[in-house]
Coordinates of C-alpha atoms in Angstrom, one line a residue:
Chain A
X1 CA 0.0 0.0 0.0
X2 CA 1.8 3.1 -1.2
X3 CA -0.3 5.8 0.4
X4 CA -0.3 4.4 3.9
X5 CA -0.7 7.0 6.6
X6 CA -0.5 4.3 9.3
X7 CA 1.8 1.3 9.0
X8 CA 1.9 -1.4 11.7
X9 CA 4.7 -3.9 11.1
X10 CA 4.7 -7.2 13.0
X11 CA 3.6 -5.7 16.3
X12 CA 3.5 -7.6 19.6
X13 CA 2.3 -6.1 22.8
X14 CA 2.7 -7.8 26.1
X15 CA 1.8 -6.6 29.6
X16 CA 3.6 -7.9 32.7
X17 CA 1.0 -9.7 34.9
X18 CA 3.3 -10.7 37.8
X19 CA 6.8 -11.8 38.5
X20 CA 8.3 -13.0 35.2
X21 CA 4.9 -13.6 33.6
X22 CA 3.3 -11.6 30.9
X23 CA 0.0 -11.4 29.0
X24 CA 0.2 -11.0 25.3
X25 CA -2.5 -8.6 24.0
X26 CA -1.5 -8.2 20.4
X27 CA 0.6 -10.7 18.4
X28 CA 2.1 -10.3 14.9
X29 CA -0.2 -7.5 13.9
X30 CA 0.4 -6.1 10.4
X31 CA -1.8 -3.4 9.2
X32 CA -1.7 -0.5 6.7
X33 CA -4.2 2.2 6.6
X34 CA -4.5 4.6 3.6
X35 CA -5.3 8.3 3.8
X36 CA -9.0 9.0 3.9
X37 CA -10.1 5.5 5.0
X38 CA -12.7 4.9 7.7
X39 CA -11.5 1.8 9.5
X40 CA -13.5 0.2 12.2
X41 CA -11.8 -1.9 14.8
X42 CA -14.0 -4.4 16.5
X43 CA -13.6 -7.1 19.0
X44 CA -14.4 -8.4 22.5
X45 CA -13.4 -6.7 25.7
X46 CA -9.7 -7.0 26.4
X47 CA -8.8 -8.1 22.9
X48 CA -6.4 -5.1 22.4
X49 CA -8.6 -2.6 20.5
X50 CA -7.7 0.3 22.7
X51 CA -4.0 -0.8 22.9
X52 CA -3.9 -0.6 19.1
X53 CA -5.1 3.0 19.3
X54 CA -2.6 3.8 22.0
X55 CA 0.2 2.5 19.8
X56 CA -0.9 4.7 17.0
X57 CA -1.2 7.7 19.3
X58 CA 2.4 7.1 20.5
X59 CA 1.2 6.8 24.1
X60 CA 2.5 3.2 24.3
X61 CA 5.3 1.5 22.5
X62 CA 5.1 -2.1 21.1
X63 CA 7.0 -4.9 22.8
X64 CA 8.2 -6.0 19.3
X65 CA 7.7 -4.5 15.8
X66 CA 7.1 -0.9 14.9
X67 CA 4.2 1.6 14.3
X68 CA 4.7 4.3 11.7
X69 CA 2.4 7.2 11.5
X70 CA 3.0 9.4 8.5
X71 CA 6.3 7.6 8.0
X72 CA 7.7 8.1 11.5
X73 CA 7.5 6.5 14.9
X74 CA 5.9 8.5 17.7
X75 CA 7.1 8.8 21.2
X76 CA 4.0 10.7 22.6
X77 CA 0.7 11.9 21.3
X78 CA 0.6 15.0 19.1
X79 CA -1.6 17.1 16.8
X80 CA -1.3 14.6 13.9
X81 CA -3.9 12.4 15.5
X82 CA -7.1 13.7 17.0
X83 CA -8.6 11.7 19.8
X84 CA -12.2 11.1 21.1
X85 CA -12.4 8.7 24.0
X86 CA -15.5 7.2 25.5
X87 CA -15.2 9.1 28.8
X88 CA -13.5 12.2 30.1
X89 CA -13.3 13.6 26.5
X90 CA -13.9 17.2 27.6
X91 CA -12.0 19.4 30.1
X92 CA -14.6 19.9 32.8
X93 CA -13.0 23.1 34.0
X94 CA -13.8 24.8 30.7
X95 CA -17.0 25.8 29.0
X96 CA -18.1 24.3 25.7
X97 CA -16.6 27.2 23.7
X98 CA -13.3 27.1 25.7
X99 CA -13.1 23.4 25.1
X100 CA -13.3 23.8 21.4
X101 CA -11.0 26.8 21.3
X102 CA -8.4 25.1 23.6
X103 CA -6.4 23.5 20.8
X104 CA -6.2 26.7 18.7
X105 CA -5.3 28.7 21.8
X106 CA -2.6 26.4 23.2
X107 CA -0.9 25.9 19.8
X108 CA -0.4 29.6 19.4
X109 CA 0.0 30.8 23.0
X110 CA 1.4 27.7 24.8
X111 CA 1.4 27.1 28.6
X112 CA 1.3 30.7 29.8
X113 CA -1.2 32.5 27.5
X114 CA -1.6 35.6 29.8
X115 CA 1.9 36.8 28.8
X116 CA 0.9 37.2 25.2
X117 CA -0.5 40.7 24.2
X118 CA -1.9 39.5 20.9
X119 CA -4.0 36.9 22.5
X120 CA -7.2 39.0 23.0
X121 CA -7.4 39.8 19.3
X122 CA -6.7 36.2 18.3
X123 CA -9.3 34.8 20.7
X124 CA -12.0 36.7 18.8
X125 CA -11.0 34.8 15.7
X126 CA -10.8 31.5 17.6
X127 CA -14.2 32.1 19.0
X128 CA -15.9 32.6 15.6
X129 CA -14.2 29.4 14.3
X130 CA -15.3 27.4 17.3
X131 CA -18.9 28.7 17.0
X132 CA -18.9 27.7 13.4
X133 CA -17.9 24.2 14.3
X134 CA -20.4 24.2 17.1
X135 CA -23.2 24.9 14.6
X136 CA -21.9 22.3 12.1
X137 CA -22.2 19.7 14.8
X138 CA -25.8 20.7 15.5
X139 CA -25.3 22.6 18.8
X140 CA -26.7 26.0 19.7
X141 CA -24.8 29.1 20.4
X142 CA -26.6 29.1 23.8
X143 CA -24.7 25.9 24.6
X144 CA -21.4 27.6 24.2
X145 CA -21.3 28.9 27.8
X146 CA -22.3 25.7 29.4
X147 CA -19.9 23.4 31.3
X148 CA -19.6 19.8 30.3
X149 CA -21.6 18.6 33.3
X150 CA -24.5 20.6 32.1
X151 CA -24.7 18.7 28.8
X152 CA -26.2 15.3 27.9
X153 CA -23.9 12.5 26.9
X154 CA -24.7 13.0 23.2
X155 CA -24.0 16.7 23.4
X156 CA -20.7 16.1 25.2
X157 CA -19.5 13.7 22.4
X158 CA -20.5 16.3 19.8
X159 CA -18.4 18.9 21.5
X160 CA -15.6 16.3 21.8
X161 CA -15.7 15.7 18.1
X162 CA -15.8 19.5 17.4
X163 CA -12.9 19.9 19.7
X164 CA -10.8 17.4 17.8
X165 CA -11.9 18.4 14.3
X166 CA -11.3 22.1 14.7
X167 CA -7.6 21.2 14.7
X168 CA -8.0 19.5 11.4
X169 CA -6.0 16.4 12.3
X170 CA -5.1 14.1 9.4
X171 CA -6.1 11.1 11.6
X172 CA -9.0 10.9 14.0
X173 CA -9.0 8.1 16.6
X174 CA -12.3 7.3 18.3
X175 CA -12.1 4.9 21.2
X176 CA -15.7 3.6 21.9
X177 CA -16.8 7.1 21.5
X178 CA -20.5 6.3 21.3
X179 CA -20.6 3.4 23.7
X180 CA -22.2 5.3 26.6
X181 CA -25.0 6.8 24.4
X182 CA -28.6 5.7 24.1
X183 CA -29.6 4.0 20.9
X184 CA -31.3 7.0 19.3
X185 CA -28.4 9.4 20.1
X186 CA -25.9 6.8 19.0
X187 CA -27.5 6.4 15.6
X188 CA -27.6 10.2 15.2
X189 CA -23.9 10.4 16.1
X190 CA -23.0 7.6 13.7
X191 CA -24.7 9.5 10.9
X192 CA -22.9 12.7 12.0
X193 CA -19.4 11.2 12.0
X194 CA -20.0 9.5 8.7
X195 CA -21.1 12.8 7.1
X196 CA -18.2 14.6 8.6
X197 CA -15.8 12.0 7.3
X198 CA -17.3 12.1 3.8
X199 CA -16.9 15.9 3.7
X200 CA -13.2 15.8 4.7
X201 CA -10.0 14.0 4.0
X202 CA -9.5 12.8 7.5
X203 CA -8.6 9.2 8.2
X204 CA -10.8 7.8 10.9
X205 CA -10.0 4.8 13.1
X206 CA -13.1 3.8 15.0
X207 CA -12.9 1.4 17.9
X208 CA -16.1 -0.2 19.0
X209 CA -17.4 -3.5 20.4
X210 CA -20.6 -3.1 18.4
X211 CA -20.2 -5.1 15.2
X212 CA -23.2 -3.5 13.6
X213 CA -21.8 0.0 14.2
X214 CA -18.4 -1.1 12.9
X215 CA -20.0 -2.5 9.7
X216 CA -22.2 0.5 9.1
X217 CA -19.4 3.1 9.5
X218 CA -16.2 1.5 8.3
X219 CA -14.9 1.0 4.8
X220 CA -12.9 -1.7 6.4
X221 CA -13.4 -3.7 9.6
X222 CA -10.5 -5.0 11.6
X223 CA -11.7 -7.8 13.8
X224 CA -9.5 -8.6 16.8
X225 CA -9.9 -12.0 18.4
X226 CA -10.6 -12.3 22.1
X227 CA -8.7 -15.3 23.5
X228 CA -6.0 -15.2 20.9
X229 CA -4.2 -12.0 20.1
X230 CA -4.8 -12.3 16.4
X231 CA -6.4 -10.1 13.8
X232 CA -8.8 -10.5 10.9
X233 CA -9.2 -7.8 8.3
X234 CA -12.5 -7.6 6.6
X235 CA -13.5 -5.2 3.8
X236 CA -17.1 -4.1 3.8
X237 CA -19.1 -2.5 1.0
X238 CA -20.8 0.8 1.5
X239 CA -23.9 0.3 3.6
X240 CA -26.5 3.0 3.8
X241 CA -27.8 3.5 7.3
X242 CA -31.3 2.9 6.0
X243 CA -30.4 -0.1 3.9
X244 CA -32.1 -3.5 3.9
X245 CA -31.5 -5.0 7.3
X246 CA -31.1 -8.5 6.0
X247 CA -28.0 -7.4 4.0
X248 CA -26.7 -5.6 7.0
X249 CA -27.4 -8.6 9.3
X250 CA -25.5 -10.9 6.9
X251 CA -22.5 -8.6 7.0
X252 CA -22.6 -8.3 10.8
X253 CA -22.8 -12.1 11.1
X254 CA -19.8 -12.4 8.8
X255 CA -17.8 -10.0 10.9
X256 CA -18.8 -11.8 14.0
X257 CA -17.5 -15.0 12.4
X258 CA -14.3 -13.1 11.7
X259 CA -13.9 -12.3 15.4
X260 CA -14.7 -15.9 16.3
X261 CA -12.3 -17.1 13.7
X262 CA -9.6 -15.1 15.3
X263 CA -10.3 -16.8 18.6
X264 CA -10.7 -20.4 17.4
X265 CA -7.6 -20.5 15.2
X266 CA -5.7 -19.1 18.2
X267 CA -2.0 -18.6 18.0
X268 CA -2.0 -18.0 14.2
X269 CA -0.7 -14.5 13.8
X270 CA -2.4 -12.1 11.5
X271 CA -5.3 -13.8 9.9
X272 CA -5.8 -11.6 6.9
X273 CA -8.7 -12.2 4.5
X274 CA -8.5 -11.0 1.0
X275 CA -10.5 -7.8 0.8
X276 CA -11.9 -8.3 -2.7
X277 CA -12.8 -11.9 -2.1
X278 CA -14.6 -11.1 1.1
X279 CA -16.4 -8.1 -0.3
X280 CA -17.7 -10.3 -3.1
X281 CA -18.8 -12.8 -0.6
X282 CA -20.6 -10.3 1.5
X283 CA -22.3 -8.3 -1.2
X284 CA -23.7 -11.0 -3.4
Chain B
X1 CA -37.5 4.8 66.0
X2 CA -38.6 6.9 63.1
X3 CA -36.0 9.6 63.9
X4 CA -33.2 7.2 63.1
X5 CA -34.3 6.2 59.6
X6 CA -31.8 6.7 56.8
X7 CA -34.6 8.0 54.6
X8 CA -35.9 10.5 57.2
X9 CA -36.3 14.0 55.8
X10 CA -36.2 16.7 58.5
X11 CA -37.7 20.1 57.4
X12 CA -35.4 23.1 56.9
X13 CA -36.5 24.6 60.2
X14 CA -35.9 21.4 62.1
X15 CA -32.4 21.1 60.5
X16 CA -31.7 24.7 61.5
X17 CA -32.8 24.2 65.1
X18 CA -30.9 20.9 65.4
X19 CA -27.7 22.5 64.1
X20 CA -27.8 25.1 67.0
X21 CA -28.9 22.8 69.8
X22 CA -25.3 21.8 70.9
X23 CA -24.1 25.4 70.8
X24 CA -27.0 26.5 73.0
X25 CA -26.5 23.5 75.3
X26 CA -22.8 24.1 75.7
X27 CA -23.1 27.8 76.4
X28 CA -26.0 27.3 78.8
X29 CA -24.2 24.6 80.7
X30 CA -21.0 26.7 80.9
X31 CA -22.8 29.8 82.3
X32 CA -24.9 27.7 84.7
X33 CA -21.8 26.0 86.1
X34 CA -19.9 29.4 86.2
X35 CA -22.7 31.0 88.1
X36 CA -22.8 28.2 90.6
X37 CA -19.0 28.4 91.1
X38 CA -19.2 32.2 91.6
X39 CA -22.0 31.8 94.1
X40 CA -19.8 29.6 96.2
X41 CA -16.6 31.6 95.5
X42 CA -16.9 35.1 94.1
X43 CA -13.1 35.2 93.4
X44 CA -13.3 32.1 91.2
X45 CA -10.9 32.5 88.2
X46 CA -11.4 29.1 86.5
X47 CA -14.8 29.8 85.0
X48 CA -15.3 33.6 84.4
X49 CA -18.8 34.9 83.9
X50 CA -20.0 36.5 80.7
X51 CA -19.5 40.0 82.2
X52 CA -15.9 39.3 83.2
X53 CA -15.1 37.9 79.8
X54 CA -16.7 40.9 78.0
X55 CA -14.8 43.3 80.2
X56 CA -11.5 41.5 79.6
X57 CA -12.0 41.3 75.9
X58 CA -12.9 45.0 75.7
X59 CA -9.7 45.8 77.6
X60 CA -7.7 43.6 75.2
X61 CA -9.3 45.1 72.1
X62 CA -9.4 48.8 73.1
X63 CA -6.8 49.5 75.8
X64 CA -3.2 50.2 74.6
X65 CA -0.8 47.3 75.0
X66 CA 1.6 47.5 77.9
X67 CA 4.6 48.2 75.7
X68 CA 2.6 50.8 73.7
X69 CA 2.6 54.3 75.1
X70 CA 1.1 56.1 72.2
X71 CA -2.7 56.4 71.5
X72 CA -3.4 56.4 75.2
X73 CA -6.8 57.9 76.2
X74 CA -7.3 60.2 73.2
X75 CA -8.0 59.2 69.5
X76 CA -10.7 57.4 67.6
X77 CA -12.0 53.9 68.2
X78 CA -9.7 52.7 65.4
X79 CA -6.6 54.2 66.9
X80 CA -7.5 52.6 70.2
X81 CA -7.9 49.3 68.4
X82 CA -4.7 49.6 66.5
X83 CA -2.6 50.2 69.6
X84 CA -4.3 47.4 71.6
X85 CA -2.9 44.1 72.7
X86 CA -5.4 42.1 70.6
X87 CA -4.6 43.9 67.5
X88 CA -0.9 43.5 67.9
X89 CA -1.2 39.8 68.7
X90 CA -3.6 39.3 65.8
X91 CA -1.2 41.1 63.3
X92 CA 1.8 39.1 64.6
X93 CA 0.1 35.7 64.3
X94 CA -1.7 36.7 61.1
X95 CA 1.6 37.7 59.4
X96 CA 3.2 34.3 60.3
X97 CA 0.1 32.5 59.2
X98 CA -0.1 34.2 55.8
X99 CA 3.6 33.6 55.1
X100 CA 3.1 29.9 56.0
X101 CA 0.0 29.6 53.8
X102 CA 1.8 31.3 50.9
X103 CA 4.6 28.7 51.3
X104 CA 2.0 26.0 50.6
X105 CA 1.7 27.2 47.0
X106 CA 5.2 26.0 45.9
X107 CA 4.3 22.7 47.7
X108 CA 1.3 22.3 45.4
X109 CA 3.4 23.0 42.3
X110 CA 6.0 20.4 43.5
X111 CA 3.3 17.8 43.9
X112 CA 1.9 18.6 40.5
X113 CA 5.4 18.2 38.8
X114 CA 6.1 15.0 40.8
X115 CA 2.9 13.4 39.4
X116 CA 3.4 14.5 35.8
X117 CA 7.1 14.3 35.3
X118 CA 8.5 10.8 36.2
X119 CA 12.1 12.0 36.8
X120 CA 10.9 14.7 39.3
X121 CA 8.6 12.1 40.9
X122 CA 11.4 9.6 41.2
X123 CA 13.7 12.2 42.7
X124 CA 11.3 13.6 45.4
X125 CA 8.6 11.0 46.2
X126 CA 10.4 8.6 48.5
X127 CA 12.0 11.5 50.4
X128 CA 8.8 13.4 50.9
X129 CA 6.9 10.2 51.9
X130 CA 9.5 9.7 54.6
X131 CA 9.6 13.4 55.6
X132 CA 5.8 13.3 56.0
X133 CA 6.2 10.7 58.7
X134 CA 8.5 12.9 60.9
X135 CA 6.5 14.3 63.8
X136 CA 7.0 18.0 63.2
X137 CA 6.9 19.0 66.9
X138 CA 9.8 16.6 67.6
X139 CA 11.9 18.8 65.3
X140 CA 11.2 21.9 67.3
X141 CA 14.4 21.9 69.4
X142 CA 16.4 21.2 66.2
X143 CA 14.7 24.1 64.4
X144 CA 15.3 26.5 67.4
X145 CA 19.0 25.5 67.4
X146 CA 19.4 25.7 63.6
X147 CA 17.4 28.8 62.9
X148 CA 17.3 30.5 66.3
X149 CA 14.1 31.5 68.1
X150 CA 13.1 34.1 65.5
X151 CA 10.3 34.0 62.9
X152 CA 12.1 31.6 60.7
X153 CA 12.0 28.7 63.1
X154 CA 8.3 29.1 63.6
X155 CA 7.6 29.3 59.8
X156 CA 10.0 26.3 59.3
X157 CA 8.0 24.3 61.8
X158 CA 4.8 24.9 59.7
X159 CA 6.7 24.1 56.5
X160 CA 7.9 20.8 58.0
X161 CA 4.6 20.0 59.5
X162 CA 2.2 20.8 56.7
X163 CA 3.9 21.0 53.3
X164 CA 4.6 17.2 52.9
X165 CA 0.9 16.6 53.4
X166 CA 0.0 19.2 50.8
X167 CA 2.7 18.0 48.4
X168 CA 1.5 14.4 48.6
X169 CA -2.1 15.5 48.3
X170 CA -1.4 17.6 45.1
X171 CA 0.6 14.5 43.8
X172 CA -2.4 12.2 44.4
X173 CA -4.9 14.6 43.0
X174 CA -2.7 15.2 39.8
X175 CA -2.4 11.4 39.4
X176 CA -6.2 11.2 39.6
X177 CA -6.8 13.4 36.5
X178 CA -8.0 10.9 33.9
X179 CA -5.3 9.9 31.4
X180 CA -7.7 10.5 28.6
X181 CA -7.7 14.2 29.4
X182 CA -3.9 14.4 29.2
X183 CA -3.8 12.4 25.9
X184 CA -6.5 14.6 24.5
X185 CA -4.6 17.8 25.4
X186 CA -1.5 16.5 23.7
X187 CA -3.5 15.6 20.6
X188 CA -4.9 19.2 20.6
X189 CA -1.3 20.5 20.4
X190 CA -0.5 21.1 24.0
X191 CA 3.1 20.7 25.2
X192 CA 4.2 19.2 28.5
X193 CA 3.9 22.4 30.5
X194 CA 0.6 23.4 28.9
X195 CA -0.8 20.1 30.0
X196 CA 0.6 20.6 33.5
X197 CA -0.6 24.2 34.0
X198 CA -3.6 24.5 31.7
X199 CA -5.2 21.1 32.2
X200 CA -4.0 19.3 35.3
X201 CA -3.3 22.3 37.6
X202 CA -6.6 24.0 36.8
X203 CA -8.5 20.8 37.4
X204 CA -6.8 20.0 40.8
X205 CA -6.9 23.6 42.1
X206 CA -10.4 23.5 43.7
X207 CA -9.6 20.2 45.4
X208 CA -6.2 21.6 46.5
X209 CA -7.9 24.6 48.0
X210 CA -10.2 22.3 49.9
X211 CA -7.2 20.4 51.1
X212 CA -5.6 23.6 52.3
X213 CA -8.9 24.5 54.1
X214 CA -8.7 21.1 55.9
X215 CA -5.1 21.8 56.8
X216 CA -5.7 25.4 58.2
X217 CA -6.1 24.0 61.6
X218 CA -2.8 22.1 61.3
X219 CA -1.0 25.3 60.2
X220 CA -2.4 27.1 63.2
X221 CA -1.5 24.3 65.5
X222 CA 2.2 24.3 64.5
X223 CA 2.2 28.1 64.6
X224 CA 0.7 28.1 68.1
X225 CA 3.3 25.6 69.3
X226 CA 6.1 27.8 68.0
X227 CA 4.6 31.0 69.5
X228 CA 3.9 29.4 72.9
X229 CA 7.5 28.1 73.2
X230 CA 9.5 31.0 71.8
X231 CA 7.8 34.3 71.0
X232 CA 7.3 37.8 72.3
X233 CA 4.0 38.5 70.6
X234 CA 1.1 36.7 68.9
X235 CA -2.2 35.2 70.0
X236 CA -0.6 31.9 71.3
X237 CA 2.1 33.8 73.2
X238 CA -0.6 35.8 74.9
X239 CA -2.6 32.7 75.8
X240 CA 0.5 31.0 77.2
X241 CA 1.3 34.2 79.2
X242 CA -2.2 34.6 80.6
X243 CA -2.2 30.9 81.6
X244 CA 0.5 31.7 84.2
X245 CA -1.9 34.2 85.8
X246 CA -5.0 32.1 85.4
X247 CA -6.4 34.7 83.1
X248 CA -9.3 32.6 81.9
X249 CA -11.4 35.8 81.4
X250 CA -9.1 36.7 78.5
X251 CA -8.0 33.2 77.4
X252 CA -11.5 32.1 76.5
X253 CA -12.3 35.1 74.4
X254 CA -8.9 34.8 72.7
X255 CA -9.6 31.1 71.9
X256 CA -13.0 32.1 70.4
X257 CA -11.4 34.9 68.5
X258 CA -8.8 32.5 66.9
X259 CA -11.6 30.1 66.0
X260 CA -13.6 33.0 64.5
X261 CA -10.6 34.1 62.4
X262 CA -9.9 30.6 61.2
X263 CA -13.6 30.2 60.4
X264 CA -13.6 33.5 58.3
X265 CA -10.4 32.4 56.4
X266 CA -12.0 29.0 55.7
X267 CA -15.2 30.7 54.5
X268 CA -13.2 33.2 52.3
X269 CA -11.3 30.3 50.6
X270 CA -14.6 28.4 50.2
X271 CA -16.3 31.4 48.6
X272 CA -13.3 32.1 46.4
X273 CA -13.3 28.5 45.3
X274 CA -17.0 28.6 44.4
X275 CA -16.6 31.9 42.5
X276 CA -13.5 30.9 40.6
X277 CA -14.5 27.3 39.9
X278 CA -18.2 27.2 39.1
X279 CA -17.7 23.9 37.3
X280 CA -16.5 22.2 40.5
X281 CA -19.1 20.2 42.2
X282 CA -18.1 18.9 45.6

């Protein structure tokens, strides 16, 4: 893959679990993600989905192998990857507007903004940009002054997405971002993130344990096995949110088989399924 | 009994009345016993009557201190107050108290840096955990020998007694900030110090202020110990001095005055916290 923005080469991750014992979470993972892709990562709890994101963020280093983001290894998170976690995604000491403006402000004025004389003028510009994003994500201007604890879960995640997207990151990593939402809000948010992705060139990695969500959103689904730290890569055709449910159900079953396949084969590293072959299988 | 139900819901008036019952009971009991003692012995000095205490407090607050010749007899109420024993003692103790509280601020910053920067944490943590276990009052003779009996030794006593607790508290609070927040800040372009000061410090500040509120009494305790042993002015010095003369009519108002001052400082920090951190829900 020539245009890979993320390249994961033969990565193992082990955690120490006691004296001289370790637990292997990921084994022999190879993955390349192109610019502009929407990749869903799905799997059971504890299969290493979030670990994979942390590797890409640079927050964690692999035990073996390497992770290249835009051609280089990362030692800590930076602006190249936006991040929307499931919880604590907003700074609760800041209002909605301050949360969205934070990135713009901190990049320009650093740790001690009060020492910058130009800041007041620039803040006006940041404010209008943040309000623009707020509206794009379906929030009112009246919400701008609220603190995160005054917002519903869905609104909080909208603000978290705006906060990340206002920085225009080439990659957006979403770690079970919609898991805590009720079904109606979740569907609304899925549609929103899909629309935002279609309108931009951002590469999105979407971690979820909901197979249906993974299939609906992703152009590709990475299924991580539970008991065995293996991976199965499954390409999915474009599914409209309002498509025939039997077609969607078939896809979901196929991906769930993928997850199960990863577990039953156990020990076999990197179970890759040919994308075209699988697509053909699923569509027809 | 229905009063002891977890789901009991007393009315606002009942709650208000109940909250004052012990105050009223304590005061009534004191004055009843004091009156009985004075009936038996009119010269009793252990439990002064309300009148005696008011008189003594008025003298302490309005009469010039023994070493203060100016402002005698003439002048406004304020000039009388400024040259009084109570004023001088309050200013002396207050100055030491404020310096000590100001020294807690670097302690908070140290705890923050220890939590966020692993090398700083590795350097300081074990030492401060050990330092925290030293009984500060046992160091008093060493402090007096090392720093003399001036202000510095009293302030050092407070530093030794209270700062390790504040450092460790700030350390634990900083560690308690969810890692997602720190990761998020980095992905928004913040550097290490921006994360430290604009995210973690701001989020722990209201809790740190609450911790300082809880430690105000400890600050005062160490300050009083220092003043009682080696000082020529201050509220604790006066209480220790009056003890020798069994001056309970002044000691009791002084103790209540100290409690009132601490209560007001605590209230001021609480209101400041609420005003500055409206997002913080205790």
